[in-house]
Amino acid sequence: MQTLPNPTKTASSQPIFDTSIKRRKTRPVKVGSITIGGGNPVVVQSMINEDTLDIDGSVAGIRRLHEIGCEIVRVTVPSMAHAKALAEIKQKLQETYQTVPLVADVHHNGMKIALEVAKHVDKVRINPGLYVFEKPKADRTEYTDAEFAEIGEKIRETLEPLVISLRDQGKALRIGVNHGSLAERMLFTYGDTPEGMVESALEFIKICESLDFRNIVISLKASRAPVMVAAYRLMAYRMDELGMDYPLHLGVTEAGDGEYGRIKSTAGIAPLLADGIGDTIRVSLTEAPEKEIPVCYSILQALGLRKTMVEYVACPSCGRTLFNLEDVLHKVREATKHLTGLDIAVMGCIVNGPGEMADADYGYVGKQPGYISLYRGRDEIKKVPESQGVAELIDLIKSDDRWVEPE
């Protein structure tokens, strides 16, 4: 009979399962006042959708994002005029708000634009598939080694001035590969695959390293979560092989909107973070940029990587439930959602009560009709009428000096 191997066991014959996330070791990369990688908390990013030529609108968009917790803000720079506008945006931010870490997004044939914008931002993002234009040939069936090398040399010539500028200013570069815009020669050589994405990034990394520049962040985004996950896992594997330790920026590009957009982004980002891969994230929604930030923090909170809000533990409700669980959870959340770092459990009956909520700081449990039992950790503190439950919970939190008044 075929049997499965036993997991590693302790002296007490219990399997060893580690519930903590062991993050991949990466080098620290400074982006203004924020550091990506190097064991720092996973950084939350987003991108304004205002035209960068609209100075006031861009400043307002950056400020709205930053005020709700976006730590690095990206802006698009499609022309030289947009690049120069960033100087005004940065100055106006400093005069009317504060300095915010900024990233410029540079795409098609962008060397001159990138060189200009590098003066005004903390990081420049380039797309290897678009940075040097390769005119496709309809009758092409392959790239010769000579053709491949020729384009590689052109990339080096175009990339080198930007790398030297960023290196000498102490600024950062994101090599942002997109699955949907791989260069033609990468498609011919590796196919439309995660391998092609990884090799595209490595080509640019090696040029940077040859110029003694390592303030690099890497992204390998795709609109399909399985492709994105495979690309990042392969990138981490290849970097380990090559002795590289660059931080990774995670995201499912063009995830869409609504519930599915959020689920799709989570499906791509969360498995990688659980593997310890990823140092900064963006959730790309077809909605106002401000809607992306809560999703980022929810992903990080759910994985225990950042604690930015109350964690609510609540049972799904069943016939044993002794009060309207959905209504009570709403009331508890509304009263306590401004707090940071607490775990609060709302449980409908004694079966799902103390045991299921053992890790919570506070518990709100229906143990008998009309009454609520309040817990601190595993210990029952008092039983109160259901009508007083939320107020008594607040008093309990206050008695532990863990309450702050909402703004």
mmCIF file of C-alpha atoms in Angstrom, residues 111-307:
data_model
loop_
_atom_site.group_PDB
_atom_site.id
_atom_site.type_symbol
_atom_site.label_atom_id
_atom_site.label_comp_id
_atom_site.label_asym_id
_atom_site.label_seq_id
_atom_site.Cartn_x
_atom_site.Cartn_y
_atom_site.Cartn_z
ATOM 1 C CA MET A 111 15.577 58.498 -22.491
ATOM 2 C CA LYS A 112 15.309 62.294 -22.799
ATOM 3 C CA ILE A 113 12.103 62.376 -20.771
ATOM 4 C CA ALA A 114 13.605 60.088 -18.134
ATOM 5 C CA LEU A 115 16.743 62.210 -17.825
ATOM 6 C CA GLU A 116 14.660 65.340 -17.273
ATOM 7 C CA VAL A 117 12.204 63.809 -14.830
ATOM 8 C CA ALA A 118 15.001 62.143 -12.833
ATOM 9 C CA LYS A 119 15.872 65.628 -11.576
ATOM 10 C CA HIS A 120 12.479 66.030 -9.924
ATOM 11 C CA VAL A 121 11.362 62.644 -8.568
ATOM 12 C CA ASP A 122 12.679 59.979 -6.213
ATOM 13 C CA LYS A 123 12.309 57.005 -8.549
ATOM 14 C CA VAL A 124 11.896 56.498 -12.277
ATOM 15 C CA ARG A 125 9.908 53.555 -13.613
ATOM 16 C CA ILE A 126 10.738 52.254 -17.089
ATOM 17 C CA ASN A 127 9.211 49.409 -19.083
ATOM 18 C CA PRO A 128 11.911 47.265 -20.769
ATOM 19 C CA GLY A 129 9.533 46.321 -23.562
ATOM 20 C CA LEU A 130 8.945 49.945 -24.559
ATOM 21 C CA TYR A 131 12.043 51.865 -23.458
ATOM 22 C CA VAL A 132 13.838 51.151 -26.735
ATOM 23 C CA PHE A 133 11.521 50.822 -29.723
ATOM 24 C CA GLU A 134 12.006 47.699 -31.824
ATOM 25 C CA LYS A 135 10.218 48.044 -35.161
ATOM 26 C CA PRO A 136 8.520 44.700 -35.815
ATOM 27 C CA LYS A 137 8.911 42.916 -39.143
ATOM 28 C CA ALA A 138 5.844 41.152 -40.467
ATOM 29 C CA ASP A 139 7.895 38.411 -42.142
ATOM 30 C CA ARG A 140 10.269 37.756 -39.231
ATOM 31 C CA THR A 141 10.609 34.156 -38.097
ATOM 32 C CA GLU A 142 13.541 34.513 -35.702
ATOM 33 C CA TYR A 143 16.169 36.815 -34.220
ATOM 34 C CA THR A 144 19.756 35.923 -34.959
ATOM 35 C CA ASP A 145 22.342 36.152 -32.195
ATOM 36 C CA ALA A 146 23.826 39.167 -33.959
ATOM 37 C CA GLU A 147 20.457 40.956 -34.127
ATOM 38 C CA PHE A 148 19.762 40.161 -30.481
ATOM 39 C CA ALA A 149 23.154 41.521 -29.447
ATOM 40 C CA GLU A 150 22.772 44.628 -31.617
ATOM 41 C CA ILE A 151 19.523 45.608 -29.921
ATOM 42 C CA GLY A 152 21.031 44.779 -26.541
ATOM 43 C CA GLU A 153 23.821 47.262 -27.223
ATOM 44 C CA LYS A 154 21.292 49.898 -28.254
ATOM 45 C CA ILE A 155 19.449 49.339 -24.981
ATOM 46 C CA ARG A 156 22.682 49.808 -23.075
ATOM 47 C CA GLU A 157 23.445 53.073 -24.873
ATOM 48 C CA THR A 158 19.959 54.369 -24.141
ATOM 49 C CA LEU A 159 19.800 53.182 -20.529
ATOM 50 C CA GLU A 160 23.306 54.167 -19.424
ATOM 51 C CA PRO A 161 22.756 57.956 -19.140
ATOM 52 C CA LEU A 162 19.658 57.433 -16.972
ATOM 53 C CA VAL A 163 21.397 54.915 -14.736
ATOM 54 C CA ILE A 164 24.379 57.237 -14.230
ATOM 55 C CA SER A 165 22.055 60.144 -13.414
ATOM 56 C CA LEU A 166 20.091 58.140 -10.843
ATOM 57 C CA ARG A 167 23.274 56.635 -9.401
ATOM 58 C CA ASP A 168 24.934 60.015 -8.941
ATOM 59 C CA GLN A 169 21.788 61.518 -7.376
ATOM 60 C CA GLY A 170 21.217 58.563 -5.038
ATOM 61 C CA LYS A 171 17.801 57.893 -6.566
ATOM 62 C CA ALA A 172 16.010 54.674 -7.519
ATOM 63 C CA LEU A 173 14.902 52.860 -10.677
ATOM 64 C CA ARG A 174 11.997 50.463 -11.120
ATOM 65 C CA ILE A 175 12.448 48.003 -13.936
ATOM 66 C CA GLY A 176 8.775 47.366 -14.612
ATOM 67 C CA VAL A 177 8.134 44.480 -16.970
ATOM 68 C CA ASN A 178 4.591 44.014 -18.282
ATOM 69 C CA HIS A 179 3.451 40.705 -19.723
ATOM 70 C CA GLY A 180 1.403 42.508 -22.360
ATOM 71 C CA SER A 181 4.284 44.610 -23.696
ATOM 72 C CA LEU A 182 7.261 42.284 -23.950
ATOM 73 C CA ALA A 183 9.771 43.279 -26.623
ATOM 74 C CA GLU A 184 9.421 41.382 -29.897
ATOM 75 C CA ARG A 185 12.801 39.669 -29.622
ATOM 76 C CA MET A 186 11.901 38.400 -26.134
ATOM 77 C CA LEU A 187 8.671 36.974 -27.565
ATOM 78 C CA PHE A 188 10.581 35.271 -30.397
ATOM 79 C CA THR A 189 13.256 33.940 -28.070
ATOM 80 C CA TYR A 190 11.271 32.881 -24.995
ATOM 81 C CA GLY A 191 7.650 33.031 -26.096
ATOM 82 C CA ASP A 192 4.828 34.804 -24.323
ATOM 83 C CA THR A 193 5.963 33.352 -20.995
ATOM 84 C CA PRO A 194 7.051 34.238 -17.473
ATOM 85 C CA GLU A 195 10.564 33.244 -18.586
ATOM 86 C CA GLY A 196 10.514 36.007 -21.195
ATOM 87 C CA MET A 197 9.421 38.506 -18.531
ATOM 88 C CA VAL A 198 12.220 37.458 -16.190
ATOM 89 C CA GLU A 199 14.915 37.530 -18.891
ATOM 90 C CA SER A 200 13.742 40.994 -19.946
ATOM 91 C CA ALA A 201 14.223 42.250 -16.392
ATOM 92 C CA LEU A 202 17.590 40.525 -15.987
ATOM 93 C CA GLU A 203 18.934 42.128 -19.167
ATOM 94 C CA PHE A 204 18.288 45.583 -17.702
ATOM 95 C CA ILE A 205 19.544 44.614 -14.239
ATOM 96 C CA LYS A 206 22.868 43.436 -15.623
ATOM 97 C CA ILE A 207 23.380 46.733 -17.448
ATOM 98 C CA CYS A 208 22.688 48.589 -14.196
ATOM 99 C CA GLU A 209 25.104 46.392 -12.259
ATOM 100 C CA SER A 210 27.844 46.935 -14.837
ATOM 101 C CA LEU A 211 27.519 50.648 -14.027
ATOM 102 C CA ASP A 212 27.704 50.006 -10.272
ATOM 103 C CA PHE A 213 24.044 50.895 -9.763
ATOM 104 C CA ARG A 214 21.863 48.747 -7.510
ATOM 105 C CA ASN A 215 19.092 51.044 -6.261
ATOM 106 C CA ILE A 216 16.677 48.892 -8.225
ATOM 107 C CA VAL A 217 13.138 47.613 -7.668
ATOM 108 C CA ILE A 218 11.690 44.967 -10.009
ATOM 109 C CA SER A 219 8.097 44.318 -11.094
ATOM 110 C CA LEU A 220 6.706 41.650 -13.436
ATOM 111 C CA LYS A 221 3.032 42.412 -13.815
ATOM 112 C CA ALA A 222 0.390 40.576 -15.805
ATOM 113 C CA SER A 223 -3.363 40.874 -16.103
ATOM 114 C CA ARG A 224 -3.765 37.169 -15.316
ATOM 115 C CA ALA A 225 -2.948 36.229 -11.749
ATOM 116 C CA PRO A 226 -1.392 32.791 -12.517
ATOM 117 C CA VAL A 227 1.041 34.350 -15.028
ATOM 118 C CA MET A 228 1.964 37.099 -12.581
ATOM 119 C CA VAL A 229 2.531 34.641 -9.714
ATOM 120 C CA ALA A 230 4.691 32.369 -11.881
ATOM 121 C CA ALA A 231 6.782 35.301 -13.121
ATOM 122 C CA TYR A 232 7.569 36.577 -9.630
ATOM 123 C CA ARG A 233 8.391 33.107 -8.306
ATOM 124 C CA LEU A 234 10.722 32.515 -11.240
ATOM 125 C CA MET A 235 12.288 35.954 -10.755
ATOM 126 C CA ALA A 236 12.995 35.220 -7.091
ATOM 127 C CA TYR A 237 14.489 31.856 -8.050
ATOM 128 C CA ARG A 238 16.702 33.336 -10.768
ATOM 129 C CA MET A 239 17.872 36.175 -8.539
ATOM 130 C CA ASP A 240 18.813 33.676 -5.841
ATOM 131 C CA GLU A 241 20.800 31.747 -8.457
ATOM 132 C CA LEU A 242 22.600 34.924 -9.538
ATOM 133 C CA GLY A 243 23.208 36.290 -6.048
ATOM 134 C CA MET A 244 20.802 39.219 -6.555
ATOM 135 C CA ASP A 245 18.670 40.629 -3.760
ATOM 136 C CA TYR A 246 16.522 43.311 -5.351
ATOM 137 C CA PRO A 247 13.128 44.105 -3.801
ATOM 138 C CA LEU A 248 10.013 43.209 -5.749
ATOM 139 C CA HIS A 249 6.974 45.382 -6.452
ATOM 140 C CA LEU A 250 3.844 43.209 -6.685
ATOM 141 C CA GLY A 251 0.660 43.816 -8.626
ATOM 142 C CA VAL A 252 -1.881 42.345 -11.018
ATOM 143 C CA THR A 253 -2.097 44.935 -13.752
ATOM 144 C CA GLU A 254 -5.463 45.964 -15.192
ATOM 145 C CA ALA A 255 -7.382 44.007 -12.563
ATOM 146 C CA GLY A 256 -10.653 45.757 -13.388
ATOM 147 C CA ASP A 257 -13.119 47.125 -10.868
ATOM 148 C CA GLY A 258 -15.537 46.167 -8.149
ATOM 149 C CA GLU A 259 -15.494 42.992 -6.123
ATOM 150 C CA TYR A 260 -13.848 40.907 -8.839
ATOM 151 C CA GLY A 261 -11.027 43.406 -9.337
ATOM 152 C CA ARG A 262 -10.269 43.208 -5.632
ATOM 153 C CA ILE A 263 -10.444 39.412 -5.568
ATOM 154 C CA LYS A 264 -8.284 39.125 -8.680
ATOM 155 C CA SER A 265 -5.615 41.401 -7.183
ATOM 156 C CA THR A 266 -5.672 39.473 -3.925
ATOM 157 C CA ALA A 267 -5.405 36.163 -5.778
ATOM 158 C CA GLY A 268 -2.136 37.344 -7.327
ATOM 159 C CA ILE A 269 -0.582 39.340 -4.503
ATOM 160 C CA ALA A 270 -1.435 37.240 -1.442
ATOM 161 C CA PRO A 271 0.179 33.906 -2.461
ATOM 162 C CA LEU A 272 3.476 35.671 -3.175
ATOM 163 C CA LEU A 273 3.441 37.585 0.103
ATOM 164 C CA ALA A 274 2.653 34.331 1.918
ATOM 165 C CA ASP A 275 5.750 32.859 0.237
ATOM 166 C CA GLY A 276 7.781 35.781 1.601
ATOM 167 C CA ILE A 277 8.084 37.372 -1.849
ATOM 168 C CA GLY A 278 7.294 41.067 -2.222
ATOM 169 C CA ASP A 279 8.379 44.337 -0.646
ATOM 170 C CA THR A 280 5.842 46.806 -2.046
ATOM 171 C CA ILE A 281 2.391 46.403 -3.591
ATOM 172 C CA ARG A 282 -0.160 48.197 -5.718
ATOM 173 C CA VAL A 283 -3.735 47.110 -6.351
ATOM 174 C CA SER A 284 -4.641 48.393 -9.842
ATOM 175 C CA LEU A 285 -8.367 49.119 -9.964
ATOM 176 C CA THR A 286 -10.421 50.831 -12.646
ATOM 177 C CA GLU A 287 -11.750 53.162 -9.971
ATOM 178 C CA ALA A 288 -10.627 56.271 -8.142
ATOM 179 C CA PRO A 289 -7.042 55.651 -6.939
ATOM 180 C CA GLU A 290 -8.098 56.211 -3.330
ATOM 181 C CA LYS A 291 -10.147 52.997 -3.540
ATOM 182 C CA GLU A 292 -6.938 50.981 -3.978
ATOM 183 C CA ILE A 293 -5.374 51.819 -0.616
ATOM 184 C CA PRO A 294 -7.868 50.030 1.690
ATOM 185 C CA VAL A 295 -7.495 46.858 -0.412
ATOM 186 C CA CYS A 296 -3.709 46.970 -0.043
ATOM 187 C CA TYR A 297 -3.914 47.346 3.719
ATOM 188 C CA SER A 298 -6.558 44.634 3.991
ATOM 189 C CA ILE A 299 -4.300 42.163 2.153
ATOM 190 C CA LEU A 300 -1.344 43.027 4.369
ATOM 191 C CA GLN A 301 -3.440 42.876 7.542
ATOM 192 C CA ALA A 302 -4.990 39.524 6.632
ATOM 193 C CA LEU A 303 -1.483 38.053 6.232
ATOM 194 C CA GLY A 304 -0.211 39.627 9.441
ATOM 195 C CA LEU A 305 2.325 41.766 7.586
ATOM 196 C CA ARG A 306 0.990 45.127 8.747
ATOM 197 C CA LYS A 307 -1.405 46.081 11.520
#
